[in-house]
Tab-separated table of C-alpha atoms in Angstrom:
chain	number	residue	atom	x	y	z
A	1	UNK	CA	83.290	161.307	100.962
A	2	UNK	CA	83.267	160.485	104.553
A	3	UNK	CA	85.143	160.286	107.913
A	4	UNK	CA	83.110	157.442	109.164
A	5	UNK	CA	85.104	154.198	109.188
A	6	UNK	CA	84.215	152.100	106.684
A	7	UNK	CA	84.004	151.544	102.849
A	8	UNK	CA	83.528	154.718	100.379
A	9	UNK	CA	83.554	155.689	97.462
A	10	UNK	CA	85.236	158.298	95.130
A	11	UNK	CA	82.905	159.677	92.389
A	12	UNK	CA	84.536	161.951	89.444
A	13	UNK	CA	81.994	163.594	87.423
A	14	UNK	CA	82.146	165.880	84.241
A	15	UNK	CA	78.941	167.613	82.888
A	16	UNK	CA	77.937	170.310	80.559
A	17	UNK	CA	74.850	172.355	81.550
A	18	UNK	CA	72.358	169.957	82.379
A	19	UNK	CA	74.071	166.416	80.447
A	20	UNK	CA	76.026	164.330	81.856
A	21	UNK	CA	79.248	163.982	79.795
A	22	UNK	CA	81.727	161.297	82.058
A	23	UNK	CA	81.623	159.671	85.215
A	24	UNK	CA	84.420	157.733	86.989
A	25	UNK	CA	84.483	155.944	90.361
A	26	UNK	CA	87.319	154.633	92.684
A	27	UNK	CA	86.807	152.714	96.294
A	28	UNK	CA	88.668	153.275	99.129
A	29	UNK	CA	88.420	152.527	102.851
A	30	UNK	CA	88.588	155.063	106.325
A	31	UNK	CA	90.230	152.993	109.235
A	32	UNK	CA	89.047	153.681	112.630
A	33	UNK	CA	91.893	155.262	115.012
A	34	UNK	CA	94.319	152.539	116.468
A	35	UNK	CA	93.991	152.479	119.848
A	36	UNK	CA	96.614	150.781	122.001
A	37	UNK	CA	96.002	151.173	125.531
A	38	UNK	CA	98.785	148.710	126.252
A	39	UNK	CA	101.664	147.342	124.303
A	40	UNK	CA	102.393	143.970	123.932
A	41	UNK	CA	106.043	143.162	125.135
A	42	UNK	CA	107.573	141.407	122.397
A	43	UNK	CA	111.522	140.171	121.462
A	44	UNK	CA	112.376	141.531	117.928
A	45	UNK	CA	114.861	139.137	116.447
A	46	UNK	CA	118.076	140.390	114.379
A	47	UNK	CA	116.766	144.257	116.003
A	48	UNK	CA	120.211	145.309	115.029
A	49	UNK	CA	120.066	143.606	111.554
A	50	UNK	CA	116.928	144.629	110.200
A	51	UNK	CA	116.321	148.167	111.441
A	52	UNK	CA	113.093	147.697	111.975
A	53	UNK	CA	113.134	148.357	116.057
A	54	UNK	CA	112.490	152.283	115.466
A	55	UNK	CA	109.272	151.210	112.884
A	56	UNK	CA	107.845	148.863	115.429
A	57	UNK	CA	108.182	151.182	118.768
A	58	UNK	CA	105.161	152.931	117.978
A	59	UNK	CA	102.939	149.807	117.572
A	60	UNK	CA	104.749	147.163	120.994
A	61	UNK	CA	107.397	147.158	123.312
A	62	UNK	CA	110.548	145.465	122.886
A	63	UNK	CA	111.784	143.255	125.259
A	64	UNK	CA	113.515	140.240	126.858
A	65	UNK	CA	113.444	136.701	124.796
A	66	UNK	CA	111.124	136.238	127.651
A	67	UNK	CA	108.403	137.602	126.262
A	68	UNK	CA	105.060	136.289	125.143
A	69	UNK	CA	105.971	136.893	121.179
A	70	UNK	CA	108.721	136.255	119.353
A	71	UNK	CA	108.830	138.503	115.657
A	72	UNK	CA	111.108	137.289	112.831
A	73	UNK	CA	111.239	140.240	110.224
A	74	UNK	CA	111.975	139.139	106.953
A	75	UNK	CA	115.557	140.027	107.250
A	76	UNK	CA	116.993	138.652	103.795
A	77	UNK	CA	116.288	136.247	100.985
A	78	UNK	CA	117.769	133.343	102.378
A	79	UNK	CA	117.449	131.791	105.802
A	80	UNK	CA	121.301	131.470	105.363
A	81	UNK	CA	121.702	135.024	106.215
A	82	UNK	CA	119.283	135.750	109.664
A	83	UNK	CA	121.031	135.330	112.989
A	84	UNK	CA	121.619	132.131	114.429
A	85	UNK	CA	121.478	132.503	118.028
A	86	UNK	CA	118.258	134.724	117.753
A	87	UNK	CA	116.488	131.765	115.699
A	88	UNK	CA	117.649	129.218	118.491
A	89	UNK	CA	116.237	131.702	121.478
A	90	UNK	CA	113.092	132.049	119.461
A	91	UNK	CA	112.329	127.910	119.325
A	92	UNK	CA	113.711	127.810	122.481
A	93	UNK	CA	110.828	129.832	123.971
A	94	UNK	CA	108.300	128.940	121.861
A	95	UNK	CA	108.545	125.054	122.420
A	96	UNK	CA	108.100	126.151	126.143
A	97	UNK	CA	104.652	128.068	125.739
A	98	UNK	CA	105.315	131.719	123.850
A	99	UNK	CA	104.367	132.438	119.986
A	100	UNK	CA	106.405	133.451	117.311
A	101	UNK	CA	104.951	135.679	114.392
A	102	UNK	CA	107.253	135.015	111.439
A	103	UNK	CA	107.062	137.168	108.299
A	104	UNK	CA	107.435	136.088	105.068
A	105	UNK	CA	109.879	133.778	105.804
A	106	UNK	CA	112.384	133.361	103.262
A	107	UNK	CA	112.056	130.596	100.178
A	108	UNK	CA	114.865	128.491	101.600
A	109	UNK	CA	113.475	128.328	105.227
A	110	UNK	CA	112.713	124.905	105.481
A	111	UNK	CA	116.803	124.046	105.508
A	112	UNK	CA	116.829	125.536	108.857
A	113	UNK	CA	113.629	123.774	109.947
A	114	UNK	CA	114.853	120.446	108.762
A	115	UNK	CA	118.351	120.859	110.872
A	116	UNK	CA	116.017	122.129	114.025
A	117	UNK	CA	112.914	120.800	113.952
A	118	UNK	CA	111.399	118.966	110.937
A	119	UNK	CA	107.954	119.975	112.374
A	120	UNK	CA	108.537	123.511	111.677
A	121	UNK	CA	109.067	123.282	107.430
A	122	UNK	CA	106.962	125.678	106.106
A	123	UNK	CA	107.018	125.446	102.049
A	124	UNK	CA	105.828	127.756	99.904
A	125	UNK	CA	105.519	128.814	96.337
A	126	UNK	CA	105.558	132.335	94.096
A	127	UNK	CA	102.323	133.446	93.175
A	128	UNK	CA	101.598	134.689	88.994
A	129	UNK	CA	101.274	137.867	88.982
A	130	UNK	CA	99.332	140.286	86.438
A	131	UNK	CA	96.193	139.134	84.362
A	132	UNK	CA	96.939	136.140	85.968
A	133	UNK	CA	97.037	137.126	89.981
A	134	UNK	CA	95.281	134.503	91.997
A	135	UNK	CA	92.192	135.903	94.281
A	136	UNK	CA	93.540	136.423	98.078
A	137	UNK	CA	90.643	135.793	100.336
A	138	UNK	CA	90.325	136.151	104.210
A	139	UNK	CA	88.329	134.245	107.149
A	140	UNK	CA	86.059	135.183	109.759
A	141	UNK	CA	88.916	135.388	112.336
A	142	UNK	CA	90.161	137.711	115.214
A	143	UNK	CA	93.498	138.591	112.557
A	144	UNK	CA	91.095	140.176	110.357
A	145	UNK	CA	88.802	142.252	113.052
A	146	UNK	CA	88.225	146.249	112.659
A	147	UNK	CA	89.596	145.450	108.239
A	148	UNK	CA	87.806	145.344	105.291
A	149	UNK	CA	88.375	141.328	104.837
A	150	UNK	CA	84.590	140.132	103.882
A	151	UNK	CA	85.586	137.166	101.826
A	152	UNK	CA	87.745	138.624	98.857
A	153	UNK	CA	90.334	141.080	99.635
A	154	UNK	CA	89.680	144.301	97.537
A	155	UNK	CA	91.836	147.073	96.669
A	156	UNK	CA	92.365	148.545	100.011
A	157	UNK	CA	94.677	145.010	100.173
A	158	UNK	CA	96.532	146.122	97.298
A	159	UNK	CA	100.113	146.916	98.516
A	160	UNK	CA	100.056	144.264	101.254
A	161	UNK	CA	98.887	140.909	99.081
A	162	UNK	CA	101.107	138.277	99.611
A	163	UNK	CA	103.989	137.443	96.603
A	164	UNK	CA	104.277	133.922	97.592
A	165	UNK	CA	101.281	131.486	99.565
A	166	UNK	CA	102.189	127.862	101.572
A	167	UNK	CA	101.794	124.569	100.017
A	168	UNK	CA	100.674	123.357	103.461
A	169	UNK	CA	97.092	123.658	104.640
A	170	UNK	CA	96.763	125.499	108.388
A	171	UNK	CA	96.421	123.940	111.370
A	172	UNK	CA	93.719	126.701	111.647
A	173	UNK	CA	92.268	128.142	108.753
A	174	UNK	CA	93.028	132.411	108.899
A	175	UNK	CA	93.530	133.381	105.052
A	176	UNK	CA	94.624	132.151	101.694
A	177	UNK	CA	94.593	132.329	97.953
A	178	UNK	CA	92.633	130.617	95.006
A	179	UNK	CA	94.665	130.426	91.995
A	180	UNK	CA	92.970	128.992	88.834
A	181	UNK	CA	96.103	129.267	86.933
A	182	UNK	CA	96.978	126.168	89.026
A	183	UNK	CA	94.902	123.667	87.050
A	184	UNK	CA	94.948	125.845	83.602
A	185	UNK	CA	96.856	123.226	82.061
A	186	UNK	CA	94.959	120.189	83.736
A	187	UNK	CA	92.152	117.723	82.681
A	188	UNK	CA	88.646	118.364	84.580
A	189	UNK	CA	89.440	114.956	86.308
A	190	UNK	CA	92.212	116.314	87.991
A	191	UNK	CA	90.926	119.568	89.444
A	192	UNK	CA	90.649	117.901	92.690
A	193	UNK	CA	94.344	117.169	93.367
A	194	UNK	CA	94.894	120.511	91.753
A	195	UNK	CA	96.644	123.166	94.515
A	196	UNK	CA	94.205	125.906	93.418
A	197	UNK	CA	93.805	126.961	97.152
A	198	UNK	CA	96.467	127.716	99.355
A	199	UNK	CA	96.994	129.149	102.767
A	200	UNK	CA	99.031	132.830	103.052
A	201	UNK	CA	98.757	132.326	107.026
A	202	UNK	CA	99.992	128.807	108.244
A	203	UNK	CA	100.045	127.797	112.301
A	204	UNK	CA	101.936	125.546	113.281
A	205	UNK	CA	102.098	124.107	116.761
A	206	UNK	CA	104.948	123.183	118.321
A	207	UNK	CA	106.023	122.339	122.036
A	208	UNK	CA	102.893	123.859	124.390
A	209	UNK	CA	103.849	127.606	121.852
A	210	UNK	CA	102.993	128.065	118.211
A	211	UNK	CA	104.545	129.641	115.100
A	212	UNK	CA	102.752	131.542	112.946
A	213	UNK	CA	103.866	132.337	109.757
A	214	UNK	CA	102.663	135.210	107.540
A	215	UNK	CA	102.865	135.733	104.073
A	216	UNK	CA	101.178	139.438	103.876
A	217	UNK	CA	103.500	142.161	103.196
A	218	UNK	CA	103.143	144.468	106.243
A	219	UNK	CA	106.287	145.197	108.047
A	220	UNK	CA	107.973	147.266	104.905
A	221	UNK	CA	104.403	149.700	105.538
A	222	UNK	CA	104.941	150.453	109.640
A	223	UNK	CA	104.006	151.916	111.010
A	224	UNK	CA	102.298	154.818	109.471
A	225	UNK	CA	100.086	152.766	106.384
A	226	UNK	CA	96.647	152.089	108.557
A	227	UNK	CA	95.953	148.800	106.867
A	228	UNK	CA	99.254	147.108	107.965
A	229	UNK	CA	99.220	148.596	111.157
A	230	UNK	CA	95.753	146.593	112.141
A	231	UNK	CA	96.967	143.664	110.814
A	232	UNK	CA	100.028	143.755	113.149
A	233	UNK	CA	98.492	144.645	115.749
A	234	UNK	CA	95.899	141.938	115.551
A	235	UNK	CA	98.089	139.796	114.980
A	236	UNK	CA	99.670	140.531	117.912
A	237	UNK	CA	97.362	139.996	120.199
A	238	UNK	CA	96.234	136.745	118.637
A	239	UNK	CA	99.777	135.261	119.231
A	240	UNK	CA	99.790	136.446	122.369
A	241	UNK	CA	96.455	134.890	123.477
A	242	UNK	CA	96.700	131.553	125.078
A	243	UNK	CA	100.372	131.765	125.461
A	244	UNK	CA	103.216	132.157	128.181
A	245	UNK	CA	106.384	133.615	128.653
A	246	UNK	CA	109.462	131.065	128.527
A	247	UNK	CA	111.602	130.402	131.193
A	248	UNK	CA	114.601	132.111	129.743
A	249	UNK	CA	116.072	129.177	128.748
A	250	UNK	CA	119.398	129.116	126.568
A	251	UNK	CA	119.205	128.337	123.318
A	252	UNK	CA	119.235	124.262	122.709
A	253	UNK	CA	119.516	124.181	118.631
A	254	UNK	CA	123.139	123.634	118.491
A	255	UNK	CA	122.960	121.935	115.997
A	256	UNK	CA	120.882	124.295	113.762
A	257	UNK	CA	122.941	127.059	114.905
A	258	UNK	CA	126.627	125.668	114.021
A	259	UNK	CA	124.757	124.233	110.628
A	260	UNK	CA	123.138	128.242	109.709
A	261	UNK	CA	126.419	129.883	110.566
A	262	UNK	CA	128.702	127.687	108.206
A	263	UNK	CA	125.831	127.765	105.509
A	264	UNK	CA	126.067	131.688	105.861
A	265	UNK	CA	129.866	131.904	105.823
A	266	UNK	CA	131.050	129.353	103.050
A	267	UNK	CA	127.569	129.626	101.114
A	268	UNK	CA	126.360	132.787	100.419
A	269	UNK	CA	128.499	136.742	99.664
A	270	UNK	CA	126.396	139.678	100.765
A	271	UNK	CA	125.694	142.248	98.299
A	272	UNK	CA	123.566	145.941	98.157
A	273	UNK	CA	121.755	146.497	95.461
A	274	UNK	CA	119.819	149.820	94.220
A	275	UNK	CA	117.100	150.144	91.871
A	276	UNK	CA	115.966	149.724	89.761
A	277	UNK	CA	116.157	153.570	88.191
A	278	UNK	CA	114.677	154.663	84.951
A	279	UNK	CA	115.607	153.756	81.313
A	280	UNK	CA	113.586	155.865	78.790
A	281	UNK	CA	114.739	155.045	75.540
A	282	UNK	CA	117.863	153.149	76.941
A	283	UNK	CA	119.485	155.837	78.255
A	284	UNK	CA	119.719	154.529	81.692
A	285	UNK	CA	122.589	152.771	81.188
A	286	UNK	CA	124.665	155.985	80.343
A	287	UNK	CA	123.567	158.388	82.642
A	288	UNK	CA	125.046	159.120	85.990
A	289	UNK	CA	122.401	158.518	88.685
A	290	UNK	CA	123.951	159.436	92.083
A	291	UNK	CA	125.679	155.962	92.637
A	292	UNK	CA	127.852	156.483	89.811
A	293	UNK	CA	129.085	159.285	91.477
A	294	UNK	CA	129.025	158.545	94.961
A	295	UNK	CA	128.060	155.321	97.281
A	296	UNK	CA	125.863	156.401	100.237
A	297	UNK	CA	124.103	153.593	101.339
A	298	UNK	CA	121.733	155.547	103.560
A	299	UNK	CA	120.400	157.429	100.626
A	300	UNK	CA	117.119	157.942	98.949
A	301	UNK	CA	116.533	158.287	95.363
A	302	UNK	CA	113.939	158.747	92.763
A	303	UNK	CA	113.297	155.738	90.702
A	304	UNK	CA	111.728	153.815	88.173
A	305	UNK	CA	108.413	153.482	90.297
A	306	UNK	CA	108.601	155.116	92.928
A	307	UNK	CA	111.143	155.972	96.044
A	308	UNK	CA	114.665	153.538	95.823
A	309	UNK	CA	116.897	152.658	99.064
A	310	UNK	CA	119.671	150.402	99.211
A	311	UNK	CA	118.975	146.876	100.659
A	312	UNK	CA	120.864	143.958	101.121
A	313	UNK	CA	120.600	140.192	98.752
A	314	UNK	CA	122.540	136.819	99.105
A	315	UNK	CA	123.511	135.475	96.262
A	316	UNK	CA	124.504	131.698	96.559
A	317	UNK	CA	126.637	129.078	95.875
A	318	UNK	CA	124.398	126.521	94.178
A	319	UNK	CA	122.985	129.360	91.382
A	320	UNK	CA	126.877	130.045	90.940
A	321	UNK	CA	127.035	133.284	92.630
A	322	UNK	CA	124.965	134.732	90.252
A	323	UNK	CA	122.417	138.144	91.512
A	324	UNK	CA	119.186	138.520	90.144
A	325	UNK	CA	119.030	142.506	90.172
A	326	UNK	CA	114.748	142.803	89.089
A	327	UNK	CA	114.341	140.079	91.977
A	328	UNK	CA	116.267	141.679	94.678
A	329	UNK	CA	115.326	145.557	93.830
A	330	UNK	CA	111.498	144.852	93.309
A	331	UNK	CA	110.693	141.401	94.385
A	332	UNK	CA	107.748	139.441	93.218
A	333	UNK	CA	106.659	142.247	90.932
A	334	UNK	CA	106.597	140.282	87.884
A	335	UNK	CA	107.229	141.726	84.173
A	336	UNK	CA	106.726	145.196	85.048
A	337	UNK	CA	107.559	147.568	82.016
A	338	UNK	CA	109.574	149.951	84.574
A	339	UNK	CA	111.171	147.119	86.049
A	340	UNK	CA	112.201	144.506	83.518
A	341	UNK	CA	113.761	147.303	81.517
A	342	UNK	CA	115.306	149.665	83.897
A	343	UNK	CA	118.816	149.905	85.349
A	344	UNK	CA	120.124	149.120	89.225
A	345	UNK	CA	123.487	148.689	90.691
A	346	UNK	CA	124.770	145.931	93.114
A	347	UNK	CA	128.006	146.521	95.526
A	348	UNK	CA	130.199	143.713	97.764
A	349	UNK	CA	133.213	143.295	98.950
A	350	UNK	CA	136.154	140.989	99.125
A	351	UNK	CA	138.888	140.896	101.644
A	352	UNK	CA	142.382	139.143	101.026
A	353	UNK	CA	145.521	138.674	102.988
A	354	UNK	CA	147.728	140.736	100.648
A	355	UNK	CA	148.162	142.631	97.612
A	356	UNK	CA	148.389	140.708	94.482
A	357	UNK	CA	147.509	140.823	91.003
A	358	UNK	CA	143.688	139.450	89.815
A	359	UNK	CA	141.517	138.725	87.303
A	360	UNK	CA	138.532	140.259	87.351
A	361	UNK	CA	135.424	138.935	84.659
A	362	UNK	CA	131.293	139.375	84.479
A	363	UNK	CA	128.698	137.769	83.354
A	364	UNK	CA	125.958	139.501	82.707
A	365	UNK	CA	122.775	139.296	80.829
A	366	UNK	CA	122.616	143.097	79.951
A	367	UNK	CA	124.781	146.715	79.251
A	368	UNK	CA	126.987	146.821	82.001
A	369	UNK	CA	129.429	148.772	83.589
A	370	UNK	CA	132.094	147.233	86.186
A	371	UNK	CA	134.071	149.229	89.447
A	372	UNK	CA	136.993	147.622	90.877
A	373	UNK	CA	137.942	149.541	94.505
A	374	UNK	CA	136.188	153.115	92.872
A	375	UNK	CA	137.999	152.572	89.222
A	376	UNK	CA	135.792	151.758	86.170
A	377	UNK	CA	137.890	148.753	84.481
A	378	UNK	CA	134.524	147.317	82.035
A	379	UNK	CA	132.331	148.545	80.442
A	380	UNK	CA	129.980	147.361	78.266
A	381	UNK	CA	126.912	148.998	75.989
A	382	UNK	CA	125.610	146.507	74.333
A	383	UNK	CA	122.746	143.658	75.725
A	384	UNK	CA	123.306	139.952	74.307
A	385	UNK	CA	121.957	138.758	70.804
A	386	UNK	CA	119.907	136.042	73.377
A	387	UNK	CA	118.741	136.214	76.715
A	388	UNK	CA	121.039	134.788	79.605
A	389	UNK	CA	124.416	135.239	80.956
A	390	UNK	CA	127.006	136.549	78.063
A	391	UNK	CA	130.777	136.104	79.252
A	392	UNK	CA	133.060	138.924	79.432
A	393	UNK	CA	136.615	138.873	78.719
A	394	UNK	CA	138.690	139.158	82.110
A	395	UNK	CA	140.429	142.231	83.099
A	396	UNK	CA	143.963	142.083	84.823
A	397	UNK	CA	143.299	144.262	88.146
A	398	UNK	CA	145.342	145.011	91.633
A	399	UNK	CA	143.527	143.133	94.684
A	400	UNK	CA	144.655	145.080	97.238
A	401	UNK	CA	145.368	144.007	100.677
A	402	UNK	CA	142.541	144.307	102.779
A	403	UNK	CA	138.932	145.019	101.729
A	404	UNK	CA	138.400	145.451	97.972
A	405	UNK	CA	134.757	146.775	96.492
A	406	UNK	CA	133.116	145.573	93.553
A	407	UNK	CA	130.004	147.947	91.794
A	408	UNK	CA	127.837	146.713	89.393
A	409	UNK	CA	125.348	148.661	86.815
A	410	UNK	CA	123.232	146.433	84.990
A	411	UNK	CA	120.605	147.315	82.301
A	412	UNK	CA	117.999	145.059	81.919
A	413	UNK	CA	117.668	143.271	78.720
A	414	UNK	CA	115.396	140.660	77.245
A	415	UNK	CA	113.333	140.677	80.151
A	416	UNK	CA	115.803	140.014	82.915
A	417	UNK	CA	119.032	141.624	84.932
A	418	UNK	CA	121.545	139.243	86.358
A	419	UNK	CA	124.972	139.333	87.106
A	420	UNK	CA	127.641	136.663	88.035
A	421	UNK	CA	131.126	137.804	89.171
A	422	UNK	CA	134.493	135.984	89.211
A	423	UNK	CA	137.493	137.569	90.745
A	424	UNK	CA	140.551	135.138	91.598
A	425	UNK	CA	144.476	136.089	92.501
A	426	UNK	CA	147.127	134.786	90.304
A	427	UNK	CA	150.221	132.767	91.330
A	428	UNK	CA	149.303	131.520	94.620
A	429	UNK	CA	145.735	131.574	94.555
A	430	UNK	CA	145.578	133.658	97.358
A	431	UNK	CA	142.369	133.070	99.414
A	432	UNK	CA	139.256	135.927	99.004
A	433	UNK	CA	136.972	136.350	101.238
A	434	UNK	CA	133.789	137.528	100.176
A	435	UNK	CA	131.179	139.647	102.671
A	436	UNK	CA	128.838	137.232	104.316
């Protein structure tokens, strides 16, 4: 091996005397030091929802919505859920001269473009994962400079590949994917309309600014994983070229903002989920991993592959409610063995007026066990005989007044771990409101 930045290469070999018996090989990359003489200034929007202020000090500055950049963490699965006035402040700005770096922007994001600015839809698509991953490649550009990105992106890309890739082309071509498993199923003749190449970085003008949207998975490896941290930073600086700061203008998007606020409150409930943690043999589903025992949502634990936090998910109205527990703890991971058969837990909460008697039910597509404010009240070992939601029978419970809590444990079964909950008050029908 080597210090010198650069590709290398890890040779393994076992011998006997003078013979060769094995050899084995592995790549992997040294990054040159990143220097930052200066920091860009930059406004973080949601700072206060996404925690990711104390992972980004090392690597800019904060500051004002004046700045030069605008960054949009990806802050949930749904656009639904991200702040409203921050999103306004950000267009604001940007359609008067600064840049906005938005990462992996959520599936539903064009709803808030087409209530803002019908310019700014940005649609995408999940990529196949396994034997059938797509090959991400990268341009000659200044987001790529001082990173192994000659053409295909090898394994030093491994952790930060994009899950899902635009079905619009860039206004300036930066990176992208070509998936043959786009025109698998078509006729020769059609491989031309086929969308076998797509971008994972899409600019998008807009006023005298730009918004750039990225599809790479860097901001969950800041600051300390080398690769992500040159991407950021380059991609700092290229939003930052050409631009100015904004005038400091209030946010004009009324529209968009009064539309994202009633789409978060009367649309989506705001869960935690854990996971997913292991299930040799399926014992998973009976043994008492720490959240059974207690809820500390600024924990750490061990799990099925590798280190598992809590993190928020949206569920939403039009699926029903229902939580997708493989999507939300390990998203666009695919049929994993570890994570389409392990177990993970999901909590909420629901406020009402007063106390009152309820009815409590699940649906759920695997062994299950159910917590009503700390009590177990179902339980269930057994998966379905078919894959989907099974109905449980209802359980009579006290809804107290105030905030109640709901934990889930699901096992996965058949493939897949999702959850639906109904909880209503009897008599009355007095109103619940769920966490938003």
């Amino acid at each position: 091996g080597s210090g010198s930045p650069g590709p290398h290469r890890f040779i393994a070999r076992i011998g006997k005397g003078a013979r060769m018996l094995a050899e084995g090989s592995a790549p992997f990359h040294v990054f040159p030091v990143l220097a930052l003489e200066k920091k860009e200034d930059v406004f973080l929007a949601g700072a206060a929802q996404g925690g990711y202020k104390a992972q980004l000090q090392p690597l800019v500055k904060p500051a004002s919505p004046r700045a030069r950049v605008h960054i949009v963490p990806p802050l949930a699965n749904t656009i639904r859920a991200y702040p409203a006035e921050d999103l306004a402040q950000v267009l604001s700005q940007v359609e008067d001269g600064a840049a906005a770096l938005v990462f992996e922007p959520p599936p539903d994001w064009d709803a808030f473009a087409e209530e803002a600015e019908a310019s700014l839809r940005a649609p995408s698509r999940p990529l196949p994962t396994g034997a059938d991953s797509p090959i991400h490649y990268a341009h000659a550009h200044p987001v790529f400079a001082e990173l192994p990105a000659e053409g295909a992106l090898g394994g030093a890309w491994a952790h930060l590949l994009p899950r899902r890739a635009f079905n619009d082309m860039s206004a300036e071509l930066v990176s992208g994917v070509f998936d043959p498993s786009q025109g698998a199923d078509k006729a020769p003749e059609a491989w031309d309309s086929a969308p076998w190449w797509s971008d994972t970085i899409l600019v998008r003008s807009f006023g005298r600014g730009r918004v750039i949207f990225v599809q790479f998975r860097i901001m969950e490896h800041l600051p300390h994983d080398p690769a992500a941290a040159r991407l950021f930073v380059n991609l700092v600086r290229y939003a930052a070229s050409g631009t100015t700061a904004g005038e400091g203008r209030l946010p004009v998007y009324t529209a968009a903002v009064k539309w994202l606020k009633a789409a978060r409150a009367h649309e989506t409930r705001r869960w935690i989920t854990a996971g997913v943690f292991p299930n040799p043999n399926g014992e998973g589903h009976g043994t008492a991993y720490p959240p059974d025992e207690q809820l500390d949502f600024e924990a750490a634990y061990t799990g099925a592959f590798g280190e598992v936090r809590w993190r928020p998910w949206h569920s939403h109205v039009r699926e029903g409610h229902a939580v997708d527990l493989l999507e939300a703890a390990a998203p666009g991971m695919g049929p994993h063995p570890c994570v389409a058969t392990g177990t993970a837990y999901a909590y909420s909460e629901a406020k009402c007026s007063q106390r009152a008697s309820g009815q409590l039910a699940i649906e759920a597509t695997g062994p299950v066990k159910l917590w009503f404010n700390g009590a177990l009240v179902y339980e269930s070992g057994a998966a379905p005989e078919e894959p989907g939601l099974a109905n449980a029978e209802p359980v009579t419970v006290t809804v107290r007044q105030g905030k109640n809590t709901v934990l889930v444990k699901l096992t996965a079964a058949h493939g897949q771990a999702k959850f639906r909950i109904h909880l209503s008050t009897e008599g009355d029908a007095l109103p619940l409101t769920w966490w938003t």
